Short mmCIF file of C-alpha atoms in Angstrom, two decimals:
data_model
loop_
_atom_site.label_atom_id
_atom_site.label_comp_id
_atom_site.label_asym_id
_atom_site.label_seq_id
_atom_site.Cartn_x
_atom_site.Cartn_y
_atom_site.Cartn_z
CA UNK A 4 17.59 1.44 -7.69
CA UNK A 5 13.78 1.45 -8.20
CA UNK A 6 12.48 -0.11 -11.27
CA UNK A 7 8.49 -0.22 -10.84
CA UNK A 8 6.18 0.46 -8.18
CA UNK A 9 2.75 -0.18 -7.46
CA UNK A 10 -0.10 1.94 -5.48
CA UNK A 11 -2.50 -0.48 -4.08
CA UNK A 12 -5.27 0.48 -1.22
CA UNK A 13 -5.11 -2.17 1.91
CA UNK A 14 -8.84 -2.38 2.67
CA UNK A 15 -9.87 -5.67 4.13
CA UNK A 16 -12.91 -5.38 2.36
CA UNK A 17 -10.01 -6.62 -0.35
CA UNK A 18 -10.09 -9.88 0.37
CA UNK A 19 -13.40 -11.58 -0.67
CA UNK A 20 -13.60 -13.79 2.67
CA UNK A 21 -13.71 -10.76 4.75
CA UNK A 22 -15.91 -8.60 2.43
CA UNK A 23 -18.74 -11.79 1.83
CA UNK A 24 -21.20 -10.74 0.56
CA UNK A 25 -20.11 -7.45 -0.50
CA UNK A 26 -17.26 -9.26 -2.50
CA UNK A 27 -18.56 -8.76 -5.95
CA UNK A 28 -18.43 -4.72 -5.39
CA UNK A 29 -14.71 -4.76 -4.83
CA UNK A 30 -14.36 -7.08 -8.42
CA UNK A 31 -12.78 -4.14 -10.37
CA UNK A 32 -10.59 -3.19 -7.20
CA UNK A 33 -9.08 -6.67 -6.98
CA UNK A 34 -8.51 -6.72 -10.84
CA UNK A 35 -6.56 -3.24 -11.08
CA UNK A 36 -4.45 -4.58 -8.42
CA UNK A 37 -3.65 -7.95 -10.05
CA UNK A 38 -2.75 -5.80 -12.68
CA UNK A 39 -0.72 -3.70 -10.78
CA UNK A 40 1.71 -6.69 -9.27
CA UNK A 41 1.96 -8.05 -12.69
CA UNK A 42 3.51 -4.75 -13.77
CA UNK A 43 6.13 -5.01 -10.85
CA UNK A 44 7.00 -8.55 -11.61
CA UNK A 45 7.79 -7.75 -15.10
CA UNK A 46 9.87 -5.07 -13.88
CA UNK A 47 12.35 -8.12 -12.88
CA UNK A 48 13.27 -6.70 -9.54
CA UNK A 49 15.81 -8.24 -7.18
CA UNK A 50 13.79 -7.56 -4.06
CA UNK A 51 10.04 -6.37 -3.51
CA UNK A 52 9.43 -4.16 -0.49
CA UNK A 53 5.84 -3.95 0.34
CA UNK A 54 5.19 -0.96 2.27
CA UNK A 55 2.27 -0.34 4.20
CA UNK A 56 0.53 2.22 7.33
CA UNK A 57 1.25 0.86 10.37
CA UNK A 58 0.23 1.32 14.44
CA UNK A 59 3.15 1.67 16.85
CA UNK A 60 3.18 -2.26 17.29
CA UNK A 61 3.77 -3.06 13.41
CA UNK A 62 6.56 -0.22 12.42
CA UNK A 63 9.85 -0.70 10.90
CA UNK A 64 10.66 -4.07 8.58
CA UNK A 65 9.56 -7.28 8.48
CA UNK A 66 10.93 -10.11 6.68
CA UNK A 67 10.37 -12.77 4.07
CA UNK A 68 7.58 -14.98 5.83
CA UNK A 69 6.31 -12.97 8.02
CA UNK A 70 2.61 -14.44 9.26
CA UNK A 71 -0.19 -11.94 9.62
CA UNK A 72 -4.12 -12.71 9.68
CA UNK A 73 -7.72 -11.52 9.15
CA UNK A 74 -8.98 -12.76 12.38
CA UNK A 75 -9.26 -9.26 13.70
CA UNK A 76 -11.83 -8.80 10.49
CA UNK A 77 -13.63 -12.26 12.03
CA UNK A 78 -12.06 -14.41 9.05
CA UNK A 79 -9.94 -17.13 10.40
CA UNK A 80 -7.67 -16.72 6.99
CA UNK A 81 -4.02 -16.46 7.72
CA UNK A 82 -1.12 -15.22 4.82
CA UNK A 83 2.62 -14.89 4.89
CA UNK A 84 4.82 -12.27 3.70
CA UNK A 85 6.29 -14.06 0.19
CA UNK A 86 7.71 -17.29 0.38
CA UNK A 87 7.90 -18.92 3.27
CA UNK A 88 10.98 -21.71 3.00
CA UNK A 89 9.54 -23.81 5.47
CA UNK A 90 10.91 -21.36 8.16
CA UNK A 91 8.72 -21.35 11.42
CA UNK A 92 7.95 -18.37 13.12
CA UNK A 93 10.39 -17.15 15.65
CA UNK A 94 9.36 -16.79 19.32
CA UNK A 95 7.82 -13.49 19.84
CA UNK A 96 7.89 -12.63 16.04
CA UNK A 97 5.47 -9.77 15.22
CA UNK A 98 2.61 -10.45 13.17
CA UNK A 99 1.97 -8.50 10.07
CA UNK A 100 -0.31 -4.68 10.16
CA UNK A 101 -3.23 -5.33 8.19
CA UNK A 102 -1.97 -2.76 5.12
CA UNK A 103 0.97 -5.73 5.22
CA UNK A 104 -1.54 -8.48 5.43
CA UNK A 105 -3.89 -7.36 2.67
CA UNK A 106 -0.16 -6.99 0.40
CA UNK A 107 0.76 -10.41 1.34
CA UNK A 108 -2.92 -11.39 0.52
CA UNK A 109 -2.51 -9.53 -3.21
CA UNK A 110 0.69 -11.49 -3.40
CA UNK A 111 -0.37 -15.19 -2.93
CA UNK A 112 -3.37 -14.18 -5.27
CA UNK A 113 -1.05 -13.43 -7.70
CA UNK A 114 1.49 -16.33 -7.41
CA UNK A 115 4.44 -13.78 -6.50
CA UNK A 116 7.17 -15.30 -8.53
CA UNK A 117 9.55 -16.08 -6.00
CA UNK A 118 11.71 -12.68 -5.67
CA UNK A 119 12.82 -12.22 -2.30
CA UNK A 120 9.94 -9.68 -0.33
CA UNK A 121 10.71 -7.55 2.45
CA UNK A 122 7.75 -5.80 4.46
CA UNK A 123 8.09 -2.31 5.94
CA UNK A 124 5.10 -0.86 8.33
CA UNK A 125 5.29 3.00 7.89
CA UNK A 126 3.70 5.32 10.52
CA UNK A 127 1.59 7.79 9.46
CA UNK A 128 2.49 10.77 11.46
CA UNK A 129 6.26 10.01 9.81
CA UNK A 130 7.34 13.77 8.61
CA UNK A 131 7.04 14.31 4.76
CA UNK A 132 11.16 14.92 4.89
CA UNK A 133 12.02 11.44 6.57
CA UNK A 134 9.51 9.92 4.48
CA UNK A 135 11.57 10.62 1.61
CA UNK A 136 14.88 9.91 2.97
CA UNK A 137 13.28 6.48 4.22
CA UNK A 138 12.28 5.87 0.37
CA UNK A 139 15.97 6.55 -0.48
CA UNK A 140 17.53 4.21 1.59
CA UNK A 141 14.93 1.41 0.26
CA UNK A 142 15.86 2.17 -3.14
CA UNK A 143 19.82 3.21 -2.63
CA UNK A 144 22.07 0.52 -3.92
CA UNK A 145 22.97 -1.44 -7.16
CA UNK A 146 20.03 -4.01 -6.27
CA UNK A 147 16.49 -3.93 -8.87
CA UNK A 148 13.93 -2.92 -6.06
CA UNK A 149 10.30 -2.63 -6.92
CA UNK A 150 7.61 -1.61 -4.41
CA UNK A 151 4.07 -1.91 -3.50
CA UNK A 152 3.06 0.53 -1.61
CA UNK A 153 -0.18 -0.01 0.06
CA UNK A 154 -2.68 3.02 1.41
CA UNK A 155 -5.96 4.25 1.06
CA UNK A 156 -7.38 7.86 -0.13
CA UNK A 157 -9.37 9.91 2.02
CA UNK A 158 -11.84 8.61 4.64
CA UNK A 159 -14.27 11.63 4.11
CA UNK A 160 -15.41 11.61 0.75
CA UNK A 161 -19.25 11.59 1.05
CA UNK A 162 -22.09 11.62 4.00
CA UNK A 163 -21.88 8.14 4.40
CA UNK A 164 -18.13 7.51 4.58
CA UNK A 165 -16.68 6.26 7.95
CA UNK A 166 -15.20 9.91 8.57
CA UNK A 167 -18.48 11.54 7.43
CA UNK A 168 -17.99 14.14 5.00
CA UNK A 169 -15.26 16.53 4.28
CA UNK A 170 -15.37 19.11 1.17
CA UNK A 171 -11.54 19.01 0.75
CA UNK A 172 -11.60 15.40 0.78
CA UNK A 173 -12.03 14.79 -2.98
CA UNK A 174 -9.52 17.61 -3.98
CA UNK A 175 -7.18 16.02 -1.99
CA UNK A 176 -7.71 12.50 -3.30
CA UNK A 177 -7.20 14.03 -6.52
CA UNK A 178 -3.93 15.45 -6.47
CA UNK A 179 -2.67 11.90 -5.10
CA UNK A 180 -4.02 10.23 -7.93
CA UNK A 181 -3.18 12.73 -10.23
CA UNK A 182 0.33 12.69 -8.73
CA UNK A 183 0.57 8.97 -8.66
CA UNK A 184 -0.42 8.55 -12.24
CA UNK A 185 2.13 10.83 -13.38
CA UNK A 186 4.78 8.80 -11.10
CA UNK A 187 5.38 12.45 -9.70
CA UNK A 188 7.95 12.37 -7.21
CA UNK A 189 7.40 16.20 -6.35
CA UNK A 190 3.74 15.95 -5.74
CA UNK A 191 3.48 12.94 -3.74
CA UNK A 192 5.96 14.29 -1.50
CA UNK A 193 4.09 17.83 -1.09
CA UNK A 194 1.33 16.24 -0.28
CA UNK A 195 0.06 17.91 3.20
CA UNK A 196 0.55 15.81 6.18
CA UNK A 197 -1.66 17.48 8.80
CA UNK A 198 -4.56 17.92 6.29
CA UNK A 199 -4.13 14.06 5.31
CA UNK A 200 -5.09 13.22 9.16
CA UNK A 201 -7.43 15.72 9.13
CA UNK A 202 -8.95 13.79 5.85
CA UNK A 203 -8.36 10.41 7.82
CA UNK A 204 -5.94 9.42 4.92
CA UNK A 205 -4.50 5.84 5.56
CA UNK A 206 -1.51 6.46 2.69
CA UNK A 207 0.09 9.35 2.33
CA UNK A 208 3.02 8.76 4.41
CA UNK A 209 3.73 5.76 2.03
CA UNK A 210 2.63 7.25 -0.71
CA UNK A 211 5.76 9.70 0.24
CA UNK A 212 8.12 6.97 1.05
CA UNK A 213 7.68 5.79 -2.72
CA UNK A 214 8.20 9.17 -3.78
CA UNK A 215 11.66 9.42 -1.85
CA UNK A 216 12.05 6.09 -3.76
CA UNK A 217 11.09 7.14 -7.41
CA UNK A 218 13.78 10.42 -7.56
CA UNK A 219 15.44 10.58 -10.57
CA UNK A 220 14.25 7.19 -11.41
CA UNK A 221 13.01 8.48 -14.77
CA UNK A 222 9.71 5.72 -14.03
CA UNK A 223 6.42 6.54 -15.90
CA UNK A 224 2.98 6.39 -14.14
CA UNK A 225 -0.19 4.78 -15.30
CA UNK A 226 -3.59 5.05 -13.11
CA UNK A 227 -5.38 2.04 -12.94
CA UNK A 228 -8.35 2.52 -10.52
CA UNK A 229 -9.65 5.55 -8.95
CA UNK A 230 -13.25 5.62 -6.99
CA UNK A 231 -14.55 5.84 -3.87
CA UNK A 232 -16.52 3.38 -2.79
CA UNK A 233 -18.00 3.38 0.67
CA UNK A 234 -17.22 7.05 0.49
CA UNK A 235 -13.22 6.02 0.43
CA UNK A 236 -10.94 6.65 -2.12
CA UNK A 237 -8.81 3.79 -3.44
CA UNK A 238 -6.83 4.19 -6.49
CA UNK A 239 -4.18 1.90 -8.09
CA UNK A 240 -1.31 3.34 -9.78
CA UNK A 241 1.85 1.74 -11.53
CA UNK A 242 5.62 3.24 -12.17
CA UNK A 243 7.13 1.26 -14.73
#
């Protein structure tokens, strides 16, 4: 059963080593999400399932120690998955999406307390329905689950965001927050897919996945973060 989850967005600009000198502008970012992880490790879960977009390459699970890096941001930093045991990597063993690698990041900032973590890589063009049913099977089961669910808002959100701009781009942004900080299960999930690409949305297929998740869980939302800088939107929500 879910017990708390966490919205987080997976920038790498996150991590201060890839953002440099623009570190200091992400301060309040990084703090709302330190927040956020503290809220699902008080929840006590059993497992944590950080769930993130993903290409082709990095979709489906990944487990406990998985390696990924920021060398593709040119940042020679490298972070596992949760605790590692000592285990070394088995041959061929897929490294961790960046959404994953900015969670894993979050959680060695935070000094994860040592609950088991399980990574899933989610693909965005994932249908709203399976979505859902995916979130279900993460959460089905006597075991405390808590999720982080990593994604970012809308790509579009002024003249001199990465997608340009887009006037539906904040309305859109909105009702995920909105539906996030109410730890609205309906919402998130009828949240429209083909407008998200159109919005170059990095979340909302995980953002649904927690939503299949959070049914009937009787969870209550709090929004910690919502702004768009860079002319992206990144909010932090918590279910608790």
């Amino acid at each position: 059963m879910l017990v708390a989850a966490a919205c987080c967005p997976c920038p790498p600009l996150l991590v201060p080593e890839v953002a440099s000198g623009a570190a200091g502008e992400l301060a309040g970012l990084r703090a709302a999400c330190m927040d956020a992880v503290g809220v699902l490790a008080a929840a006590r879960p059993e497992v944590l399932v950080v769930v993130g977009p993903a290409e082709q390459a990095g979709r489906g699970p990944h487990p406990q120690g998985a390696r990924g890096s920021f060398r593709g941001f040119g940042v020679d930093l490298a972070v596992r998955l949760g605790p590692a045991d000592g285990a070394e990597p088995e041959p061929g063993e897929r490294e961790l999406p960046p959404s994953l690698a900015v969670g894993a990041w979050l959680l060695e900032r935070a000094e994860w307390n040592g609950t088991p973590v399980e990574g899933l890589g989610v693909g965005e063009p994932l249908p709203a329905e399976r979505c859902a049913e995916v979130g279900r099977e993460v959460a089905a089961g006597a075991r405390r689950v808590a999720l982080l669910v990593m994604g970012d808002g809308s790509a579009r959100r002024t003249r001199k965001a990465p997608g340009y701009h887009d006037e539906l781009a904040d309305g859109f942004d909105a009702a995920a927050a909105r539906a996030a900080a109410a730890a609205d299960s309906v919402a998130l999930a009828a949240l429209d897919a083909e407008l998200a690409v159109d919005l170059q949305t990095a979340g909302r297929a995980c953002w649904q996945v927690a939503a299949g998740a959070g049914e009937n869980a009787g969870l209550r939302g709090a929004l910690l973060y919502d702004e768009a800088p860079y002319g992206v939107g990144y909010f932090v929500a918590t279910w608790s």
